[in-house]
CSV table of C-alpha atoms and ligand atoms in Angstrom, one decimal:
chain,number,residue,atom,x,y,z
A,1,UNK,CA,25.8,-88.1,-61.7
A,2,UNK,CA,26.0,-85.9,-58.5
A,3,UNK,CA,26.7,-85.7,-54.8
A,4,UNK,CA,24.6,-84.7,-52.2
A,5,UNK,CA,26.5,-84.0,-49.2
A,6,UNK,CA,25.1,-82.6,-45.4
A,7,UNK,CA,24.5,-80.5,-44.1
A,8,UNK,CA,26.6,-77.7,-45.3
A,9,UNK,CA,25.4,-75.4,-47.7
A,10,UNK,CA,27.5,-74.0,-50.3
A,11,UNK,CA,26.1,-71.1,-52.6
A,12,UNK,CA,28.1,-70.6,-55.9
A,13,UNK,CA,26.0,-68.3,-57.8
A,14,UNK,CA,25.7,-67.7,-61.7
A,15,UNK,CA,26.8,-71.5,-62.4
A,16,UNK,CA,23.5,-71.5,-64.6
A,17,UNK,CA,25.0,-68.9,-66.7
A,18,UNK,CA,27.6,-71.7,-68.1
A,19,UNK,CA,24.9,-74.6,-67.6
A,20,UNK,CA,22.8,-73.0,-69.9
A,21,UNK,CA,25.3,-72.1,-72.6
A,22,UNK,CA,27.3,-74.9,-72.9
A,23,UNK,CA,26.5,-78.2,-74.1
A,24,UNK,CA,27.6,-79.4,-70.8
A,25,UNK,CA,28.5,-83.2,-69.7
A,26,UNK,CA,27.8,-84.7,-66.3
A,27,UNK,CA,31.0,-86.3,-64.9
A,28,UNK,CA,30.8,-88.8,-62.8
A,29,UNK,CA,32.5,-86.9,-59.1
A,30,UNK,CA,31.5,-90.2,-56.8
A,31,UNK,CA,35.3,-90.5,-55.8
A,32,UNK,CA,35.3,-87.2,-54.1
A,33,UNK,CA,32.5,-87.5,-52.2
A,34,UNK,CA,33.8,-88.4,-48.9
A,35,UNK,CA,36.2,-84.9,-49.1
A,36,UNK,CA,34.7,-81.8,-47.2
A,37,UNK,CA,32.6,-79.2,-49.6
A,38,UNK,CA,35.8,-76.6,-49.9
A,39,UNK,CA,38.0,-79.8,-50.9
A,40,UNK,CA,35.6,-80.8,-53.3
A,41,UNK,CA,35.6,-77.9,-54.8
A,42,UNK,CA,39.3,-78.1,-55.8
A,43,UNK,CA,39.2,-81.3,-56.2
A,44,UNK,CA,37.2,-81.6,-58.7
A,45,UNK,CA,39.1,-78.5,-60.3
A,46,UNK,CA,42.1,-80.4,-59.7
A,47,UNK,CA,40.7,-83.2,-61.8
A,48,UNK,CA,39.7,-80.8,-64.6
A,49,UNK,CA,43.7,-80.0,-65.0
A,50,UNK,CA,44.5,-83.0,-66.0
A,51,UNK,CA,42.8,-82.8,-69.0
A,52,UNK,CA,41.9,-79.1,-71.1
A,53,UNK,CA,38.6,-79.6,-70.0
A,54,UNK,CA,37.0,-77.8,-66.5
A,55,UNK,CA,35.3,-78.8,-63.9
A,56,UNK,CA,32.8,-77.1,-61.3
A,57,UNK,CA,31.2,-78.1,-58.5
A,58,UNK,CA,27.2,-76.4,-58.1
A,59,UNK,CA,24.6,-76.5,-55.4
A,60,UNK,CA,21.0,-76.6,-54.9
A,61,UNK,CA,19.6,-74.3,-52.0
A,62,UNK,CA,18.2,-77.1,-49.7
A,63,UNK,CA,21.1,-77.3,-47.6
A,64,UNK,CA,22.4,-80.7,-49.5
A,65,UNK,CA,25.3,-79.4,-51.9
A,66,UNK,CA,25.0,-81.3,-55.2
A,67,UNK,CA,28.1,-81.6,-57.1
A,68,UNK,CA,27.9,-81.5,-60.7
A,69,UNK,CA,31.3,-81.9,-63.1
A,70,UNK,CA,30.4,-79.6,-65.9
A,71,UNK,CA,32.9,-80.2,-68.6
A,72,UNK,CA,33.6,-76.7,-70.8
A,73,UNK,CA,36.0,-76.1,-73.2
A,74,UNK,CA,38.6,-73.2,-72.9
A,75,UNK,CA,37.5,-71.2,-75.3
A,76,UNK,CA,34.1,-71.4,-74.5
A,77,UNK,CA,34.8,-70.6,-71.2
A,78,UNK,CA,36.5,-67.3,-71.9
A,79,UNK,CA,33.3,-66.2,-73.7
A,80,UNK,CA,30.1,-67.4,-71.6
A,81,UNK,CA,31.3,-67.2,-67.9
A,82,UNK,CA,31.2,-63.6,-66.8
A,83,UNK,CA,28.5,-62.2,-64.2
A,84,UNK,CA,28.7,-59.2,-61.5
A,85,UNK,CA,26.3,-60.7,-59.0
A,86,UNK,CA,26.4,-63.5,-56.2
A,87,UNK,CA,29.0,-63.1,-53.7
A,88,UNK,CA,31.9,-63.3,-56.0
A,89,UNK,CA,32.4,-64.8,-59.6
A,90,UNK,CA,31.8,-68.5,-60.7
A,91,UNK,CA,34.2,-70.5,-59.4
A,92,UNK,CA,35.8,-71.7,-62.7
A,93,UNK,CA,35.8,-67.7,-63.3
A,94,UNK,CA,37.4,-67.0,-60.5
A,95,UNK,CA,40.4,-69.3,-61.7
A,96,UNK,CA,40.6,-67.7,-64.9
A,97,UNK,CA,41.0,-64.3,-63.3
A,98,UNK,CA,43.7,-65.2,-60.7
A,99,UNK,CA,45.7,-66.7,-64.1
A,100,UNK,CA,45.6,-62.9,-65.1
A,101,UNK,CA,46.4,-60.9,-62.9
A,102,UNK,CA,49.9,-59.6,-62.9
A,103,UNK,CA,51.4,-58.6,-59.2
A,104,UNK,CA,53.2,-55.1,-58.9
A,105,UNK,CA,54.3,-54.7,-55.9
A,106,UNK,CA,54.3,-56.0,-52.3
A,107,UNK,CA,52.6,-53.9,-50.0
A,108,UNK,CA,52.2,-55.9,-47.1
A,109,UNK,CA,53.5,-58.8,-45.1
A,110,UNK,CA,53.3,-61.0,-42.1
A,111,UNK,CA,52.8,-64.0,-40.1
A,112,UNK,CA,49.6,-64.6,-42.3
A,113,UNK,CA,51.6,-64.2,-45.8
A,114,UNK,CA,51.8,-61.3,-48.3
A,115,UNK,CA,49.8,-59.0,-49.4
A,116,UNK,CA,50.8,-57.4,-53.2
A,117,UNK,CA,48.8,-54.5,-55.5
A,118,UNK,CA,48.0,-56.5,-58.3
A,119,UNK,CA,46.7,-55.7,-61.8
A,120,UNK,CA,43.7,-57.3,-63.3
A,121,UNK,CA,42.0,-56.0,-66.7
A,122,UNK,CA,43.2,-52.1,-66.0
A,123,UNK,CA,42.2,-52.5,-62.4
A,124,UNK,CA,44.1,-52.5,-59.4
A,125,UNK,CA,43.4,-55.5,-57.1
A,126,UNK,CA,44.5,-56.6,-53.7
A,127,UNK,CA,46.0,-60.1,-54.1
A,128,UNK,CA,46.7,-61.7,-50.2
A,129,UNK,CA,49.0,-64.8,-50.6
A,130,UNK,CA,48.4,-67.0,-47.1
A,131,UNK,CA,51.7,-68.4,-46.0
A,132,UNK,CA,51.2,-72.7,-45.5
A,133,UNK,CA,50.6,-72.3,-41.8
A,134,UNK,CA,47.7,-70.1,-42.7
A,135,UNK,CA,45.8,-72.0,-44.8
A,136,UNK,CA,43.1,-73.0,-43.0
A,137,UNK,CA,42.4,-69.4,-43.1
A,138,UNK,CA,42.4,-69.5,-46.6
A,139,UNK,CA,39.9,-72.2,-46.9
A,140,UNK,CA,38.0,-70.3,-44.3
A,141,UNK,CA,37.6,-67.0,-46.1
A,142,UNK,CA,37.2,-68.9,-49.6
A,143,UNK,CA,34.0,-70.7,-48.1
A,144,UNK,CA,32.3,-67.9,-46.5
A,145,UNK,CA,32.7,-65.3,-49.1
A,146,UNK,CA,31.6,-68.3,-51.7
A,147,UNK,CA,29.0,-69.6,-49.1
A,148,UNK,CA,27.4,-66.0,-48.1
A,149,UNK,CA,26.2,-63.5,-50.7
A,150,UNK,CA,28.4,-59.9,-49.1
A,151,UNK,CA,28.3,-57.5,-51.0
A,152,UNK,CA,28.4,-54.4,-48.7
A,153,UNK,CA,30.3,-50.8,-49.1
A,154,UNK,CA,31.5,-51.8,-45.9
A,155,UNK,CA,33.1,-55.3,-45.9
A,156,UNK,CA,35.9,-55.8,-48.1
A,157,UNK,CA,34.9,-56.8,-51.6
A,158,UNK,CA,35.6,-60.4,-52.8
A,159,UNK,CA,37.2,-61.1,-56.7
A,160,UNK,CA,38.3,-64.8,-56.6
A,161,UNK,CA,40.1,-66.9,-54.6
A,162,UNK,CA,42.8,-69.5,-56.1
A,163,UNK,CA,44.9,-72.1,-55.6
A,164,UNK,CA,48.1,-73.3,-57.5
A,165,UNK,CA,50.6,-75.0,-58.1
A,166,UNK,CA,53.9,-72.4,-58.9
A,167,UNK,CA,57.1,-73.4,-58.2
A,168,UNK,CA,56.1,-76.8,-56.5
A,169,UNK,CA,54.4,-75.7,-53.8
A,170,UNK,CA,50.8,-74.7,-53.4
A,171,UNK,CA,50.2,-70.9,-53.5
A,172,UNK,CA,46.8,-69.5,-52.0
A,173,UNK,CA,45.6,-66.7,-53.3
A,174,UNK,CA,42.5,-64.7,-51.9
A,175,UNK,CA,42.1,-61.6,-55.0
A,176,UNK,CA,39.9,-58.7,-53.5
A,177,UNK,CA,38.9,-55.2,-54.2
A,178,UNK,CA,42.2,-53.0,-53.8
A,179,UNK,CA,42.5,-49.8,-51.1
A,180,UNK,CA,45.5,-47.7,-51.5
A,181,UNK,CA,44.9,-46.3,-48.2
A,182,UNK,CA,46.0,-49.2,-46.3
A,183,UNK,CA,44.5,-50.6,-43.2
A,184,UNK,CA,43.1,-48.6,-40.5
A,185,UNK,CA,45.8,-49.5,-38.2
A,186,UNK,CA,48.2,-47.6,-41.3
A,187,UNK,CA,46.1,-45.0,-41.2
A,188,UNK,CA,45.6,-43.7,-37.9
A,189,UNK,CA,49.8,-43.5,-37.6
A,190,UNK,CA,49.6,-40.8,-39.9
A,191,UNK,CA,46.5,-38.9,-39.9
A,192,UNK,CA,43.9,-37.4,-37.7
A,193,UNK,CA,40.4,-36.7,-38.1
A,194,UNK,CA,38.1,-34.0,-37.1
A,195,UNK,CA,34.3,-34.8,-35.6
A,196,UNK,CA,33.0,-35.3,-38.7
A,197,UNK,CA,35.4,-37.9,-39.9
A,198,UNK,CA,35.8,-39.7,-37.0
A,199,UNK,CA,32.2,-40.4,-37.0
A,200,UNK,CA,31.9,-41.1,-40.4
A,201,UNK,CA,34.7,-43.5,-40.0
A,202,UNK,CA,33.0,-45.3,-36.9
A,203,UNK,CA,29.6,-45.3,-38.6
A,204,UNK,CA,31.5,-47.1,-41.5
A,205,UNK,CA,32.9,-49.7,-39.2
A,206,UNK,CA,29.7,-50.3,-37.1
A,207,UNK,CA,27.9,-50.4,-40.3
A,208,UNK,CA,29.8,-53.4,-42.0
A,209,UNK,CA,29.7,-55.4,-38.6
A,210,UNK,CA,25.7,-54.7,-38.1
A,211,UNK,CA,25.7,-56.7,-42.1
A,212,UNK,CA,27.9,-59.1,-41.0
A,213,UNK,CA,25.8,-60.1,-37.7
A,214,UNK,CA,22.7,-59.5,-39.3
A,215,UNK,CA,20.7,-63.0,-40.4
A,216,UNK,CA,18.9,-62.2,-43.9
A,217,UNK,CA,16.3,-64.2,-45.2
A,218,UNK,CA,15.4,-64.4,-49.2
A,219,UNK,CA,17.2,-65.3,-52.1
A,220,UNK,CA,19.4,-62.1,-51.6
A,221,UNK,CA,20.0,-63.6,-47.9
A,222,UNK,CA,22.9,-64.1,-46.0
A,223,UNK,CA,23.6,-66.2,-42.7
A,224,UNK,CA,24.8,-64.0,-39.8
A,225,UNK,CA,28.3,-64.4,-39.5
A,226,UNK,CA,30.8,-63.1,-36.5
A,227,UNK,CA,34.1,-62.2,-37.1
A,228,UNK,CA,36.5,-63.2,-33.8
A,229,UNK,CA,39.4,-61.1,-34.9
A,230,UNK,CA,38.3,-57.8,-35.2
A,231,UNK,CA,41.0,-55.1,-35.1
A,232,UNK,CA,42.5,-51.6,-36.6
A,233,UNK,CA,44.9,-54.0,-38.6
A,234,UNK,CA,41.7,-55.7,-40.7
A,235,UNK,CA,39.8,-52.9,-41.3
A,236,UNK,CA,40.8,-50.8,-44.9
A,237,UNK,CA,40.2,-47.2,-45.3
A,238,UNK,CA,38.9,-45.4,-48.8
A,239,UNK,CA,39.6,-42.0,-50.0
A,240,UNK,CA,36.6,-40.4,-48.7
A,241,UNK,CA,37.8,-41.9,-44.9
A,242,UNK,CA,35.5,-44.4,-45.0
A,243,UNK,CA,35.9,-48.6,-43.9
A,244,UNK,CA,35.7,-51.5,-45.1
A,245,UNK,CA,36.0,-54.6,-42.8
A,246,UNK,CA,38.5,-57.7,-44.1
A,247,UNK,CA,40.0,-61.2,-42.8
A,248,UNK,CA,37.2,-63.3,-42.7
A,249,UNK,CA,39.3,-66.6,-42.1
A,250,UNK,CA,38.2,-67.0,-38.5
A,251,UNK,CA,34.8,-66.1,-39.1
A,252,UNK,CA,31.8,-68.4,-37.7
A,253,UNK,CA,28.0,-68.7,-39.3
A,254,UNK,CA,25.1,-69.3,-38.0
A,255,UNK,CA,21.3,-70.3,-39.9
A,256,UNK,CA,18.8,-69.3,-37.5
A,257,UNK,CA,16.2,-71.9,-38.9
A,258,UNK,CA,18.2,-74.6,-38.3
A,259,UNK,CA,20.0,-73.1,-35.6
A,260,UNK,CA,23.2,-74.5,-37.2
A,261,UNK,CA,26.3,-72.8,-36.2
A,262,UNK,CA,29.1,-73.3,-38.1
A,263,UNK,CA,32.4,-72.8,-36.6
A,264,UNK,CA,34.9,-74.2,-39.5
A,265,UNK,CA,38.2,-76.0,-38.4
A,266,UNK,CA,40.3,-73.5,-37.8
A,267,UNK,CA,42.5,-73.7,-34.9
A,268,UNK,CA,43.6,-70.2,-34.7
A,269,UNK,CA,42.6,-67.7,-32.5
A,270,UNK,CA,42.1,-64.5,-32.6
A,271,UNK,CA,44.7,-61.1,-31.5
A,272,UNK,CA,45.1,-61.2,-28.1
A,273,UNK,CA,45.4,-57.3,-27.3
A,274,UNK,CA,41.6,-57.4,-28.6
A,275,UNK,CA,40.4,-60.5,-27.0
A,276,UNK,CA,37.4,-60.2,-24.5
A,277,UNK,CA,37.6,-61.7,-20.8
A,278,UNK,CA,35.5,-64.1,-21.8
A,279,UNK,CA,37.5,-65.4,-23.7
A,280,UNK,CA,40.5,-64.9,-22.1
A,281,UNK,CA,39.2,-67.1,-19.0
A,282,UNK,CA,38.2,-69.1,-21.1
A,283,UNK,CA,34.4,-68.9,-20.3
A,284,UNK,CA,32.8,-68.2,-23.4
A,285,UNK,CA,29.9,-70.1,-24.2
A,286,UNK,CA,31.7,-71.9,-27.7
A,287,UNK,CA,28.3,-73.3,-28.9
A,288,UNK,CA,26.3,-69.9,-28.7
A,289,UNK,CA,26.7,-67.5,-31.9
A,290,UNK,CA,25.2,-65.2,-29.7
A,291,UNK,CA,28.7,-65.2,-27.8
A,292,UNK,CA,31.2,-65.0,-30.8
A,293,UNK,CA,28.6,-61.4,-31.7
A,294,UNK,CA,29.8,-59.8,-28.2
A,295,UNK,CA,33.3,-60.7,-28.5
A,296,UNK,CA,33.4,-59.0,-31.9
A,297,UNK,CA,31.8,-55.7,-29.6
A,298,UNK,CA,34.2,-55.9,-27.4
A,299,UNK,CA,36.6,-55.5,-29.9
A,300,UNK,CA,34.7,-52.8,-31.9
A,301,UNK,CA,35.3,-51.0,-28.5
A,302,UNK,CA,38.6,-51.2,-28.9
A,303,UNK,CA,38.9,-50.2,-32.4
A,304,UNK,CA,36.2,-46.7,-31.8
A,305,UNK,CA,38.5,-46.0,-28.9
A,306,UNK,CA,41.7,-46.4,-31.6
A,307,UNK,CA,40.0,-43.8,-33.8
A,308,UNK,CA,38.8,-41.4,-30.9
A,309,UNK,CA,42.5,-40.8,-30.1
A,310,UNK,CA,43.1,-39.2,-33.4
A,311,UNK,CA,40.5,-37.1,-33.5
A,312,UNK,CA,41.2,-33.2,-33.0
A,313,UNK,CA,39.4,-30.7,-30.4
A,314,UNK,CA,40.5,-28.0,-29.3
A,315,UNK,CA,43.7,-28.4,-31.2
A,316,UNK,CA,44.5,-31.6,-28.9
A,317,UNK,CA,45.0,-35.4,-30.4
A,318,UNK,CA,46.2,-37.9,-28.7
A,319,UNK,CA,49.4,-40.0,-30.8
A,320,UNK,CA,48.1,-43.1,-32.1
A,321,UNK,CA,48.6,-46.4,-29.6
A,322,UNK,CA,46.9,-49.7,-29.9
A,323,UNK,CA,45.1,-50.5,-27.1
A,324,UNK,CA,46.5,-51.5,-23.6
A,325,UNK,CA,49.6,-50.4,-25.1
A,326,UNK,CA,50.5,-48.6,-21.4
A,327,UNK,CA,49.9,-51.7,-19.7
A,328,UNK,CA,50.8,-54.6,-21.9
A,329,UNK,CA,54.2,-55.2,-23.7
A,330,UNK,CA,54.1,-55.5,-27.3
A,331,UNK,CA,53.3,-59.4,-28.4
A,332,UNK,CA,51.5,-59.6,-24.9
A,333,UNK,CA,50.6,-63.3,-23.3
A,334,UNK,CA,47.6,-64.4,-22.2
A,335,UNK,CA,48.5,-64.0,-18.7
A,336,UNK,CA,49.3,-60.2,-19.3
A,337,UNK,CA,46.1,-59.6,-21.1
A,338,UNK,CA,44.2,-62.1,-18.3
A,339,UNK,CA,45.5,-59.8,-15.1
A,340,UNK,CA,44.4,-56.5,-16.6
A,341,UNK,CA,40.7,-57.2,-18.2
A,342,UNK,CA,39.6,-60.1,-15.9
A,343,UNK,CA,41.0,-60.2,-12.3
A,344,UNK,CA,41.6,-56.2,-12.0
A,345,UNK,CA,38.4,-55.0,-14.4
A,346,UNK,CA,40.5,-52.3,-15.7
A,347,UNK,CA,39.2,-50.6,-18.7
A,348,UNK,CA,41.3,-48.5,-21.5
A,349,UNK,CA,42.4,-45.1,-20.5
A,350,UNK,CA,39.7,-42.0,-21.1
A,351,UNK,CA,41.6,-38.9,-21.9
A,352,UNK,CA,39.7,-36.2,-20.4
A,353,UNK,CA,40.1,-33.9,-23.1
A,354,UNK,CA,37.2,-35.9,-24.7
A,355,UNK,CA,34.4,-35.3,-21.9
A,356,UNK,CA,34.4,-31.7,-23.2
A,357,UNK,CA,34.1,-32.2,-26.7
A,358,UNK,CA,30.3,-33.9,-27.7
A,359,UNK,CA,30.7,-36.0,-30.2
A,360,UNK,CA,34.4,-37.3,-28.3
A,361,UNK,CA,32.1,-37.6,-24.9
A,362,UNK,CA,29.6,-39.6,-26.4
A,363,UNK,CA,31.9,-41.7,-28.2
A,364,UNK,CA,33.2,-42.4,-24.7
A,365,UNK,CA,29.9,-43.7,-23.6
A,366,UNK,CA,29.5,-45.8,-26.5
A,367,UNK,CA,32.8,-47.6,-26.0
A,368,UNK,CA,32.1,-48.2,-22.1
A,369,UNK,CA,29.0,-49.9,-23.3
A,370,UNK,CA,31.2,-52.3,-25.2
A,371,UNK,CA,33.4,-53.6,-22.6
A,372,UNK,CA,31.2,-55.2,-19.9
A,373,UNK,CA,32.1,-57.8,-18.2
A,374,UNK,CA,28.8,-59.4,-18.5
A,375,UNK,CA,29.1,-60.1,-22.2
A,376,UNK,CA,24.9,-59.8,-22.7
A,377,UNK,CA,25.0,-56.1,-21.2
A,378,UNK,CA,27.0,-55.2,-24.3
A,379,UNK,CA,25.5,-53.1,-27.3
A,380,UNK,CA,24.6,-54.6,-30.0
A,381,UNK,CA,26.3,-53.2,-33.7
A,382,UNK,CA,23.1,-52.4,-34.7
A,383,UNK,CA,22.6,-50.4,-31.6
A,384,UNK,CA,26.1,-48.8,-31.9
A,385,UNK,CA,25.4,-47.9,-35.4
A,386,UNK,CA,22.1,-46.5,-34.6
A,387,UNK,CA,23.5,-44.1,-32.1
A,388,UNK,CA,26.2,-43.1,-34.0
A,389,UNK,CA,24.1,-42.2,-36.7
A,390,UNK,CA,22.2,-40.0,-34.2
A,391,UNK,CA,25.4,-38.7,-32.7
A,392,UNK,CA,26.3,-37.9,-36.6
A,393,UNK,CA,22.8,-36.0,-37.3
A,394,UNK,CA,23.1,-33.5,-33.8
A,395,UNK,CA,26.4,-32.8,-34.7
A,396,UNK,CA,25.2,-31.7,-38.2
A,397,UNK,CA,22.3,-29.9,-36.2
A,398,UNK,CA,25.1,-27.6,-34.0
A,399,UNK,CA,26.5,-27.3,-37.2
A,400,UNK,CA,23.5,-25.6,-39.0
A,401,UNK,CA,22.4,-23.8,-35.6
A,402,UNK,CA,26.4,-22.1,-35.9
B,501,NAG,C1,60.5,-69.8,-58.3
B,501,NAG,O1,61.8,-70.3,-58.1
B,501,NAG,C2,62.8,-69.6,-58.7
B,501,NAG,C3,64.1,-70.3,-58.6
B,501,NAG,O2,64.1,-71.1,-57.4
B,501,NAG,C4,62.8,-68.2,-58.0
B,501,NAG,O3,63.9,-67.4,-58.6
B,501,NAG,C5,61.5,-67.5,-58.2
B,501,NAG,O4,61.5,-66.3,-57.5
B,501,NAG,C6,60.4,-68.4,-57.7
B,501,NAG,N1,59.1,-67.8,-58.0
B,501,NAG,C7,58.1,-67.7,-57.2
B,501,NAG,C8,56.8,-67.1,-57.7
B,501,NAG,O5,58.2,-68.1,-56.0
B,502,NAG,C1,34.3,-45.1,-49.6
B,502,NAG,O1,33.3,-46.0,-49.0
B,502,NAG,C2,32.0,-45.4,-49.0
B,502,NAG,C3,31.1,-46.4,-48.3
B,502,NAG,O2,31.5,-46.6,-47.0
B,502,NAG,C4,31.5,-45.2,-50.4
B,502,NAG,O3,30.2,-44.6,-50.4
B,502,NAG,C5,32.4,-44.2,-51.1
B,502,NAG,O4,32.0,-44.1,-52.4
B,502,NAG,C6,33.8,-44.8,-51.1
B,502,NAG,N1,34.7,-43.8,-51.6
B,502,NAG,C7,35.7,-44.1,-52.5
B,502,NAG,C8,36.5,-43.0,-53.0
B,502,NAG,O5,35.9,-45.3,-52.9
B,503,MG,MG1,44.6,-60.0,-41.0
């Protein structure tokens, strides 16, 4: 027995792995039907609890999800389920790996929840535990990353995602690919960077949000997605300086052959500090993925501008400051951010220092081509990445010339 539901598409990859080598039985999942496609999923797993058998819900790639209740044993589950492609593990998989992992230590915490180094099979793993007001964010993140094949150097790398019962309440857990480093935001406090790394790091950054905009068609393909909170604070760095772009629980999709654009049901909104005019007045166009793109430049603008600061020439550096933080206070409103981007047009400070170093100066250009007014002027990341790259090779060029 199955469900077909519409018109949401949800990918769960390698599900054939366990369909194949286990004498499976079709459960009857009619009662569930009505639920939207992340409920069903837990739902269904939910069910599964109740007995010591699992349950998984599958999908066919026609845009109508098909539910299917495989029923697996325990044990057989320990030994058939394990794959390393698709955008994460099977579902049921991806239960059995949260169950686990041990947590270490807390290394993180806010309004969203906690974020703790956690250890899974000799592996350190990021394990993010969204507080209850967040967990429409949750849900978010848990669909896209099981919706959207992403696996990119530069977006943050997905484990499992989980959801239990400890203590009596429900605990969400979104398990990822660990970065001792911190966030970008951590980062820039305490180091700076010389031409090289700075443009490594921006290339990094421009790189994962070209994948993330980027439609790609095929088996291997991916919807284009937009981000909406873009910002130092959700970007990770790596030992060699390089980025990784997290926090996909405000994200938004969009299939170009169906011009579907899926916006989820969040209600948050994104950081303020980084928010475009647009959006700040309120005159984004909300059913254009085309507009959620530009707003994610805008803040990309924000973010080179973040890096540029710490990067050294001539033995000068600027100390690291979030954006607008000589004009705004620090948990700024919407009027404060409204005055300064929209009515006056004013623009984040240029140190001059930077107009005589080349790669600084050019970064400079770059970032003024983010922050139009008219959103459609602005770069695109594949632009931004392009340049960089070119910014990256005549700075090697200098280099060899020296
Ligand atoms: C569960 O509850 C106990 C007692 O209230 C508490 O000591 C413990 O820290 C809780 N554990 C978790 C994981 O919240
Ligand atoms: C850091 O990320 C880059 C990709 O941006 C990757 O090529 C490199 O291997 C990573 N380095 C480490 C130490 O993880
Ligand atoms: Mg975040």
């Amino acid at each position: 027995t199955y469900c077909v539901f519409e018109p949401k598409l949800i990918n769960i990859l390698c599900v054939s792995v366990c369909v194949l080598t286990v004498i499976n039985i079709l459960c009857a999942c009619v009662s569930v039907c009505e639920l939207t496609v992340i409920n069903i999923l837990f739902a269904c797993v939910s069910v599964c609890e109740l007995t010591v058998i699992n349950i998984l819900c599958v999908s066919a790639r026609d845009k109508h999800t098909v539910c299917v209740c495989v029923c697996v044993s325990q044990d057989l589950l320990d030994h058939s389920c394990t794959s390393g492609s698709g955008s994460g593990l099977p579902f049921l998989v991806q239960r059995t790996v949260a169950r686990q992992i041990t947590l270490n230590e807390c290394v993180g915490k806010g309004r969203y929840g906690e974020v703790w180094r956690g250890q899974w099979q000799g592996e350190s793993v990021a394990v993010k535990i969204f507080s209850s007001r967040d967990e429409k964010s949750w849900f978010r993140e848990t669909e896209i990353y099981n919706t959207v094949l992403l696996r990119h150097e530069n977006i943050l790398g997905f484990i499992a995602s989980d959801m239990t019962s400890r203590n009596s309440s429900t605990q969400l857990w979104l398990i990822t690919h660990y970065h001792e480093m911190g966030s970008l935001y951590d980062y820039l406090q305490l180091s700076t960077l010389d031409a090289g790394g700075c443009l490594r790091m921006a290339l990094s950054i421009a790189s994962g949000l070209a994948h993330l905009h980027v439609e790609i068609f095929g088996t291997q393909g991916k919807s284009a997605i937009a981000h909406r909170d873009l910002k130092s604070k959700n970007i990770l760095v790596n030992k060699t300086g390089q980025c990784c772009i997290a926090d996909l629980g405000l994200a938004v999709m969009h299939f170009q052959d169906t011009n579907e654009l899926d916006v989820g049901n969040n209600p948050k909104v994104g950081t303020k500090r980084y928010m475009a005019p647009e959006v700040l007045d309120d005159s984004v166009q909300t059913d254009c993925f085309e507009s959620y793109k530009r707003v994610d430049i805008w803040a990309l603008g924000l973010v080179l501008w973040e890096v540029a600061r710490r990067t050294v020439s001539n033995g000068i550096v600027e100390e690291y400051k979030p954006p607008f933080h000589d004009v705004v206070p620090s948990d700024p409103s919407f009027d404060d951010m409204r005055r300064w981007w929209c009515v006056d047009q004013q623009r984040p400070n240029i140190p001059n220092r930077w107009f005589s170093d080349p790669t600084l100066s050019s970064m400079a250009k770059l970032m003024k081509e983010c922050w139009y007014q008219n959103p459609s002027a602005r770069l695109t990341a594949l632009r931004i990445k392009k340049t960089l790259t070119k910014i990256d090779n005549s700075l090697d060029k200098i280099k060899t010339d020296i």
